[in-house]
């Protein structure tokens, strides 16, 4: 019911994201429109496109067909669409024979690749999708679009343009890690009119609560208010950690023959989650906080960064961490006391672990790996520096 290591792939467990889902469905339902879904890593972009087909209404007698491929840096335009069309299978009904005794032959399955005349090109992709759209609602999902080279992105942009110009009833959905659409389709402004832009911010508390309640209901468990609050705070709007902590807490409850998730069980789940964290995250945390001086502030400043209020794209300012520094250390630190720590977090010396944007005195910071942020808070819980009372 809780799947921290893989995206949600079923409608029953999909939670939140109604506005984003509606935007993508609107793009599918409008001929000539396509979509681009973008945001931080770990906010649930792949889960959204995984369940898309289950939310689509039937258009006439045509079912949706949604091949999703993972792009990588070695892909060419040809390999991207080769993979996509290999996932498309058409079922062609043969005609009834002549005479009373003649029976219809079994339906014949056709490989979508066979519809492409020769080498893949934007125009050949358009022609093939025109044929497919008479049988299915074709929706090609290009996940991890940000990993493609600019040359391949240019080819995809040309494909979107020709599909839109010819009014082909097919949709291409690009999914990638980016702060803005411009980061994904830079220098391709000509296709903006054909694109529905779908930003994916971090999940709200209500959406995180929906994940928790749906999963617990499937398992026949309940969760008290205090325990749910801890999970919401630790998740930091990232569904991965919601699934992870709920998974371990549910296992602890079942082992204890309990039907309710309590704060005590959540604390046990936090300990297990930290112990089973990916080695890359453990290494990043160690590099960022290590120091020969026992009275160093690196771990405390990083914890304050992880707890700071953020904007929709996960950024915070230096002044946002002052209150948390006071709560963590019991001392009133001013910005000059930890500005050097923030600077080092943005350099190779300690990672870098933070990304910095803006200008002097207006800098904003964000965790480069969003999944590190909740891990830092969980470390704070285990050390007793963070409480939720």
Short mmCIF file of C-alpha atoms in Angstrom, two decimals:
data_model
loop_
_atom_site.label_atom_id
_atom_site.label_comp_id
_atom_site.label_asym_id
_atom_site.label_seq_id
_atom_site.Cartn_x
_atom_site.Cartn_y
_atom_site.Cartn_z
CA UNK A 1 0.00 0.00 0.00
CA UNK A 2 2.97 2.26 0.65
CA UNK A 3 5.61 2.28 -2.10
CA UNK A 4 8.64 4.44 -1.22
CA UNK A 5 10.91 2.85 -3.83
CA UNK A 6 8.62 3.15 -6.84
CA UNK A 7 6.01 5.57 -8.21
CA UNK A 8 2.32 4.98 -7.54
CA UNK A 9 0.84 3.05 -10.45
CA UNK A 10 -2.81 2.67 -9.48
CA UNK A 11 -5.72 5.06 -9.20
CA UNK A 12 -6.85 3.65 -5.85
CA UNK A 13 -3.68 4.81 -4.07
CA UNK A 14 -3.09 8.03 -5.99
CA UNK A 15 -3.59 11.06 -3.75
CA UNK A 16 -3.77 14.81 -4.27
CA UNK A 17 -2.58 16.57 -7.42
CA UNK A 18 -6.10 17.18 -8.68
CA UNK A 19 -5.29 20.53 -10.29
CA UNK A 20 -2.25 19.12 -12.08
CA UNK A 21 -4.17 16.03 -13.20
CA UNK A 22 -6.95 18.22 -14.56
CA UNK A 23 -4.47 20.31 -16.54
CA UNK A 24 -2.93 17.23 -18.17
CA UNK A 25 -6.36 15.74 -18.98
CA UNK A 26 -7.42 19.04 -20.54
CA UNK A 27 -4.34 18.89 -22.78
CA UNK A 28 -5.19 15.34 -23.85
CA UNK A 29 -8.79 16.33 -24.63
CA UNK A 30 -7.76 19.28 -26.81
CA UNK A 31 -6.52 18.38 -30.27
CA UNK A 32 -3.15 19.98 -30.96
CA UNK A 33 -2.30 20.44 -27.28
CA UNK A 34 0.58 18.77 -25.45
CA UNK A 35 1.87 19.00 -21.88
CA UNK A 36 5.06 19.51 -19.96
CA UNK A 37 5.18 18.45 -16.28
CA UNK A 38 8.10 19.89 -14.32
CA UNK A 39 9.32 20.36 -10.76
CA UNK A 40 11.79 19.12 -8.15
CA UNK A 41 12.93 15.53 -8.07
CA UNK A 42 10.75 13.41 -5.78
CA UNK A 43 7.52 15.44 -5.90
CA UNK A 44 5.49 12.75 -7.68
CA UNK A 45 5.68 13.67 -11.37
CA UNK A 46 6.04 10.06 -12.54
CA UNK A 47 3.19 8.88 -10.30
CA UNK A 48 0.94 11.47 -11.94
CA UNK A 49 1.58 10.24 -15.48
CA UNK A 50 1.50 6.59 -14.38
CA UNK A 51 -2.17 6.82 -13.37
CA UNK A 52 -3.24 9.21 -16.12
CA UNK A 53 -4.95 6.57 -18.29
CA UNK A 54 -7.21 5.48 -15.40
CA UNK A 55 -8.60 9.00 -15.08
CA UNK A 56 -9.26 9.56 -18.77
CA UNK A 57 -12.83 9.24 -20.03
CA UNK A 58 -13.45 7.12 -23.11
CA UNK A 59 -13.63 9.25 -26.26
CA UNK A 60 -16.08 7.35 -28.46
CA UNK A 61 -14.84 3.77 -28.56
CA UNK A 62 -11.16 4.65 -28.40
CA UNK A 63 -9.23 3.61 -25.29
CA UNK A 64 -6.14 5.53 -24.24
CA UNK A 65 -2.74 4.03 -24.87
CA UNK A 66 0.03 5.57 -22.78
CA UNK A 67 3.54 4.29 -23.54
CA UNK A 68 5.95 5.77 -20.99
CA UNK A 69 9.68 5.64 -21.57
CA UNK A 70 12.61 6.75 -19.45
CA UNK A 71 14.94 9.04 -21.38
CA UNK A 72 18.69 9.07 -20.76
CA UNK A 73 21.69 11.07 -21.87
CA UNK A 74 22.67 8.52 -24.53
CA UNK A 75 19.31 8.73 -26.33
CA UNK A 76 18.93 10.09 -29.84
CA UNK A 77 15.68 11.31 -31.37
CA UNK A 78 15.40 7.97 -33.16
CA UNK A 79 15.99 5.88 -30.01
CA UNK A 80 13.45 7.88 -27.98
CA UNK A 81 10.62 7.26 -30.43
CA UNK A 82 11.83 3.76 -31.26
CA UNK A 83 11.30 2.86 -27.59
CA UNK A 84 7.94 4.65 -27.51
CA UNK A 85 6.55 2.94 -30.61
CA UNK A 86 7.78 -0.46 -29.49
CA UNK A 87 5.42 -0.05 -26.53
CA UNK A 88 2.46 0.55 -28.84
CA UNK A 89 0.52 -2.49 -30.02
CA UNK A 90 -2.48 -2.13 -32.31
CA UNK A 91 -5.24 -4.73 -32.48
CA UNK A 92 -6.66 -4.94 -35.97
CA UNK A 93 -9.99 -6.75 -36.40
CA UNK A 94 -10.12 -8.92 -39.53
CA UNK A 95 -13.26 -8.98 -41.68
CA UNK A 96 -15.99 -11.63 -41.58
CA UNK A 97 -15.64 -14.18 -44.34
CA UNK A 98 -18.30 -14.77 -47.04
CA UNK A 99 -20.97 -17.39 -46.50
CA UNK A 100 -22.87 -18.83 -43.56
CA UNK A 101 -20.03 -21.11 -42.48
CA UNK A 102 -17.28 -18.51 -42.67
CA UNK A 103 -15.86 -17.41 -39.37
CA UNK A 104 -14.05 -14.19 -38.57
CA UNK A 105 -10.33 -14.60 -38.09
CA UNK A 106 -8.77 -13.78 -34.78
CA UNK A 107 -7.79 -10.16 -34.24
CA UNK A 108 -4.29 -9.40 -35.44
CA UNK A 109 -1.80 -7.51 -33.27
CA UNK A 110 0.43 -4.99 -35.04
CA UNK A 111 3.67 -3.55 -33.73
CA UNK A 112 3.43 0.25 -33.64
CA UNK A 113 7.00 0.46 -35.00
CA UNK A 114 5.82 -1.03 -38.29
CA UNK A 115 3.72 2.07 -38.95
CA UNK A 116 6.81 4.27 -39.19
CA UNK A 117 7.99 4.52 -42.78
CA UNK A 118 11.76 4.20 -42.60
CA UNK A 119 13.85 6.38 -40.30
CA UNK A 120 12.21 8.22 -37.42
CA UNK A 121 11.69 11.91 -38.13
CA UNK A 122 9.16 14.44 -36.81
CA UNK A 123 7.05 14.05 -39.94
CA UNK A 124 7.16 10.23 -39.93
CA UNK A 125 6.15 10.23 -36.26
CA UNK A 126 3.23 12.51 -37.16
CA UNK A 127 2.09 10.17 -39.93
CA UNK A 128 2.23 7.11 -37.68
CA UNK A 129 0.37 8.82 -34.84
CA UNK A 130 -2.32 9.92 -37.30
CA UNK A 131 -3.00 6.26 -38.05
CA UNK A 132 -2.85 5.18 -34.41
CA UNK A 133 -5.24 7.95 -33.33
CA UNK A 134 -8.02 6.37 -35.39
CA UNK A 135 -7.93 3.36 -33.04
CA UNK A 136 -6.54 4.70 -29.76
CA UNK A 137 -5.98 7.95 -27.89
CA UNK A 138 -2.17 7.93 -28.15
CA UNK A 139 -0.34 9.65 -25.29
CA UNK A 140 3.45 9.34 -25.44
CA UNK A 141 5.10 10.09 -22.09
CA UNK A 142 8.77 11.08 -22.15
CA UNK A 143 9.91 10.76 -18.54
CA UNK A 144 13.24 12.23 -17.36
CA UNK A 145 13.10 14.56 -20.35
CA UNK A 146 15.73 16.79 -18.72
CA UNK A 147 18.40 14.14 -19.36
CA UNK A 148 18.14 14.48 -23.14
CA UNK A 149 20.64 16.51 -25.14
CA UNK A 150 19.59 19.85 -26.62
CA UNK A 151 19.66 18.30 -30.10
CA UNK A 152 17.14 15.61 -29.11
CA UNK A 153 14.95 18.15 -27.31
CA UNK A 154 14.95 20.21 -30.50
CA UNK A 155 13.69 17.18 -32.45
CA UNK A 156 10.93 16.57 -29.91
CA UNK A 157 9.96 20.25 -30.12
CA UNK A 158 9.72 19.96 -33.92
CA UNK A 159 7.51 16.88 -33.48
CA UNK A 160 5.20 18.73 -31.10
CA UNK A 161 4.95 21.60 -33.57
CA UNK A 162 4.10 19.42 -36.56
CA UNK A 163 1.52 17.42 -34.55
CA UNK A 164 -0.08 20.68 -33.42
CA UNK A 165 0.01 22.31 -36.86
CA UNK A 166 -1.68 19.27 -38.46
CA UNK A 167 -4.21 18.85 -35.66
CA UNK A 168 -3.24 15.22 -34.98
CA UNK A 169 -5.28 13.79 -32.12
CA UNK A 170 -2.24 12.59 -30.17
CA UNK A 171 -0.46 13.99 -27.13
CA UNK A 172 3.18 14.12 -26.12
CA UNK A 173 3.80 14.66 -22.40
CA UNK A 174 7.30 15.69 -21.33
CA UNK A 175 8.22 15.09 -17.68
CA UNK A 176 11.39 16.46 -16.16
CA UNK A 177 13.28 17.97 -13.26
CA UNK A 178 13.34 21.75 -13.69
CA UNK A 179 12.45 24.98 -11.96
CA UNK A 180 10.83 26.46 -15.07
CA UNK A 181 9.62 25.33 -18.49
CA UNK A 182 12.49 27.30 -19.98
CA UNK A 183 14.95 24.96 -18.29
CA UNK A 184 13.47 22.05 -20.27
CA UNK A 185 12.62 23.57 -23.66
CA UNK A 186 15.12 26.42 -23.84
CA UNK A 187 15.25 28.07 -27.29
CA UNK A 188 12.04 26.39 -28.40
CA UNK A 189 9.60 29.22 -27.73
CA UNK A 190 7.75 28.42 -30.96
CA UNK A 191 5.97 25.47 -29.30
CA UNK A 192 4.82 27.30 -26.17
CA UNK A 193 1.37 27.93 -27.64
CA UNK A 194 0.96 24.16 -28.09
CA UNK A 195 2.12 23.32 -24.56
CA UNK A 196 0.11 23.15 -21.35
CA UNK A 197 2.62 23.96 -18.61
CA UNK A 198 2.06 21.91 -15.45
CA UNK A 199 4.33 22.86 -12.52
CA UNK A 200 4.48 20.27 -9.72
CA UNK A 201 5.15 21.98 -6.38
CA UNK A 202 5.70 20.07 -3.18
CA UNK A 203 2.56 18.47 -1.80
CA UNK A 204 0.40 20.33 0.67
CA UNK A 205 -0.36 19.00 4.16
CA UNK A 206 -3.82 17.98 2.94
CA UNK A 207 -2.34 15.98 0.08
CA UNK A 208 0.18 14.28 2.38
CA UNK A 209 -2.68 13.43 4.78
CA UNK A 210 -4.61 11.90 1.88
CA UNK A 211 -1.68 9.58 1.08
CA UNK A 212 -1.57 8.51 4.72
CA UNK A 213 -5.31 7.93 5.09
CA UNK A 214 -5.68 6.02 1.82
CA UNK A 215 -2.77 3.70 2.59
CA UNK A 216 -3.82 3.05 6.17
CA UNK A 217 -7.40 2.36 5.11
CA UNK A 218 -6.18 -0.26 2.63
CA UNK A 219 -4.23 -1.93 5.44
CA UNK A 220 -7.12 -1.74 7.89
CA UNK A 221 -5.12 0.51 10.23
CA UNK A 222 -5.86 3.86 11.85
CA UNK A 223 -3.46 6.63 12.82
CA UNK A 224 -3.84 9.14 15.63
CA UNK A 225 -3.57 12.88 15.08
CA UNK A 226 -0.17 13.35 16.73
CA UNK A 227 1.44 10.56 14.70
CA UNK A 228 0.02 11.90 11.45
CA UNK A 229 1.38 15.38 12.23
CA UNK A 230 4.89 13.99 12.71
CA UNK A 231 4.76 12.23 9.35
CA UNK A 232 3.47 15.37 7.60
CA UNK A 233 6.26 17.51 9.04
CA UNK A 234 8.96 14.98 8.24
CA UNK A 235 7.74 14.50 4.68
CA UNK A 236 8.50 18.14 3.77
CA UNK A 237 5.95 17.86 0.96
CA UNK A 238 7.83 14.94 -0.65
CA UNK A 239 5.66 11.81 -0.99
CA UNK A 240 8.65 9.44 -0.95
CA UNK A 241 9.17 9.95 2.77
CA UNK A 242 5.45 9.78 3.49
CA UNK A 243 5.41 6.30 1.95
CA UNK A 244 8.67 5.31 3.63
CA UNK A 245 7.74 6.26 7.20
CA UNK A 246 4.19 4.92 6.84
CA UNK A 247 5.53 1.62 5.51
CA UNK A 248 7.83 1.09 8.49
CA UNK A 249 5.23 2.34 10.99
CA UNK A 250 2.60 0.00 9.57
CA UNK A 251 4.98 -2.94 9.82
CA UNK A 252 5.75 -2.05 13.44
CA UNK A 253 2.02 -1.87 14.21
CA UNK A 254 1.35 -5.27 12.63
CA UNK A 255 4.29 -6.82 14.50
CA UNK A 256 2.90 -5.38 17.76
CA UNK A 257 -0.58 -6.67 16.90
CA UNK A 258 -1.88 -3.08 17.03
CA UNK A 259 -4.47 -1.50 14.74
CA UNK A 260 -3.38 2.09 15.44
CA UNK A 261 -0.28 4.02 14.41
CA UNK A 262 0.99 5.98 17.43
CA UNK A 263 3.83 8.52 17.80
CA UNK A 264 5.91 5.82 19.47
CA UNK A 265 5.57 3.59 16.40
CA UNK A 266 6.45 6.53 14.15
CA UNK A 267 9.61 7.13 16.20
CA UNK A 268 10.59 3.49 15.67
CA UNK A 269 9.87 3.90 11.96
CA UNK A 270 12.11 7.00 11.83
CA UNK A 271 14.98 5.05 13.37
CA UNK A 272 14.56 2.26 10.83
CA UNK A 273 14.24 4.72 7.94
CA UNK A 274 17.51 6.44 8.90
CA UNK A 275 19.33 3.11 9.27
CA UNK A 276 18.11 1.96 5.84
CA UNK A 277 18.75 5.23 4.03
CA UNK A 278 20.54 5.13 0.67
CA UNK A 279 24.32 5.24 0.98
CA UNK A 280 24.49 8.30 -1.28
CA UNK A 281 22.36 10.32 1.17
CA UNK A 282 24.38 9.12 4.18
CA UNK A 283 27.61 10.09 2.41
CA UNK A 284 26.26 13.52 1.48
CA UNK A 285 25.19 14.16 5.07
CA UNK A 286 28.56 13.07 6.45
CA UNK A 287 30.51 15.26 4.00
CA UNK A 288 28.34 18.29 4.77
CA UNK A 289 28.58 18.04 8.56
CA UNK A 290 32.01 16.59 9.35
CA UNK A 291 34.49 18.76 11.23
CA UNK A 292 37.43 18.11 13.59
CA UNK A 293 35.91 20.58 16.07
CA UNK A 294 33.30 19.10 18.40
CA UNK A 295 31.62 22.48 18.87
CA UNK A 296 31.09 23.06 15.14
CA UNK A 297 27.67 24.25 13.93
CA UNK A 298 27.47 22.47 10.58
CA UNK A 299 24.95 19.83 11.67
CA UNK A 300 22.82 22.42 13.47
CA UNK A 301 22.83 24.88 10.55
CA UNK A 302 21.98 22.10 8.12
CA UNK A 303 19.11 20.99 10.37
CA UNK A 304 17.82 24.56 10.54
CA UNK A 305 17.99 24.73 6.73
CA UNK A 306 16.00 21.50 6.47
CA UNK A 307 13.30 22.90 8.78
CA UNK A 308 13.07 26.36 7.23
CA UNK A 309 9.82 27.37 5.51
CA UNK A 310 10.22 27.15 1.72
CA UNK A 311 8.49 28.56 -1.33
CA UNK A 312 6.76 26.39 -3.94
CA UNK A 313 10.09 25.47 -5.53
CA UNK A 314 11.75 24.55 -2.23
CA UNK A 315 13.87 27.69 -1.71
CA UNK A 316 14.48 29.47 1.60
CA UNK A 317 16.42 32.57 2.67
CA UNK A 318 19.09 32.93 5.37
CA UNK A 319 16.71 34.81 7.66
CA UNK A 320 14.27 31.88 7.47
CA UNK A 321 16.57 29.68 9.55
CA UNK A 322 17.26 32.01 12.50
CA UNK A 323 14.25 30.90 14.56
CA UNK A 324 15.12 27.25 14.01
CA UNK A 325 18.73 27.84 15.04
CA UNK A 326 17.43 29.23 18.33
CA UNK A 327 15.12 26.24 18.86
CA UNK A 328 17.86 23.75 18.02
CA UNK A 329 20.72 25.30 19.99
CA UNK A 330 18.96 27.42 22.61
CA UNK A 331 21.05 30.40 21.47
CA UNK A 332 20.14 33.48 19.42
CA UNK A 333 22.40 33.30 16.36
CA UNK A 334 22.35 36.13 13.81
CA UNK A 335 22.94 35.59 10.08
CA UNK A 336 26.70 36.47 10.15
CA UNK A 337 27.19 33.60 12.61
CA UNK A 338 26.15 30.99 10.05
CA UNK A 339 26.58 32.71 6.66
CA UNK A 340 29.95 30.98 6.16
CA UNK A 341 28.28 27.62 6.79
CA UNK A 342 25.69 28.35 4.08
CA UNK A 343 28.49 29.38 1.72
CA UNK A 344 30.37 26.12 2.28
CA UNK A 345 27.21 24.06 1.80
CA UNK A 346 27.10 25.51 -1.73
CA UNK A 347 30.71 24.56 -2.55
CA UNK A 348 32.49 21.33 -3.46
CA UNK A 349 34.11 21.29 -0.03
CA UNK A 350 30.83 20.10 1.50
CA UNK A 351 29.06 18.62 -1.49
CA UNK A 352 27.74 20.92 -2.72
CA UNK A 353 24.60 20.16 -0.78
CA UNK A 354 22.70 23.41 -1.39
CA UNK A 355 21.98 25.36 -4.57
CA UNK A 356 22.18 29.15 -4.33
CA UNK A 357 20.32 31.64 -6.53
CA UNK A 358 19.85 35.41 -6.42
CA UNK A 359 22.23 38.23 -5.55
CA UNK A 360 24.14 39.31 -2.43
CA UNK A 361 21.83 39.92 0.55
CA UNK A 362 19.01 38.36 -1.51
CA UNK A 363 20.37 34.84 -1.86
CA UNK A 364 17.96 31.92 -1.64
CA UNK A 365 18.95 28.32 -1.05
CA UNK A 366 17.55 24.89 -1.82
CA UNK A 367 18.68 21.32 -1.22
CA UNK A 368 20.16 19.97 -4.44
CA UNK A 369 18.84 16.51 -3.56
CA UNK A 370 15.35 17.11 -2.09
CA UNK A 371 15.36 13.67 -0.46
CA UNK A 372 18.23 14.74 1.78
CA UNK A 373 16.08 17.39 3.48
CA UNK A 374 13.68 15.04 5.34
CA UNK A 375 16.62 12.78 6.20
CA UNK A 376 18.32 15.69 7.99
CA UNK A 377 15.14 16.37 9.99
CA UNK A 378 14.89 12.68 10.95
CA UNK A 379 18.48 12.81 12.17
CA UNK A 380 17.43 15.79 14.28
CA UNK A 381 14.56 13.76 15.75
CA UNK A 382 16.86 10.90 16.72
CA UNK A 383 19.35 13.29 18.32
CA UNK A 384 16.61 14.93 20.36
CA UNK A 385 17.13 18.34 18.73
CA UNK A 386 13.70 18.25 17.06
CA UNK A 387 10.43 17.56 18.83
CA UNK A 388 6.84 17.88 17.65
CA UNK A 389 5.05 18.73 20.88
#
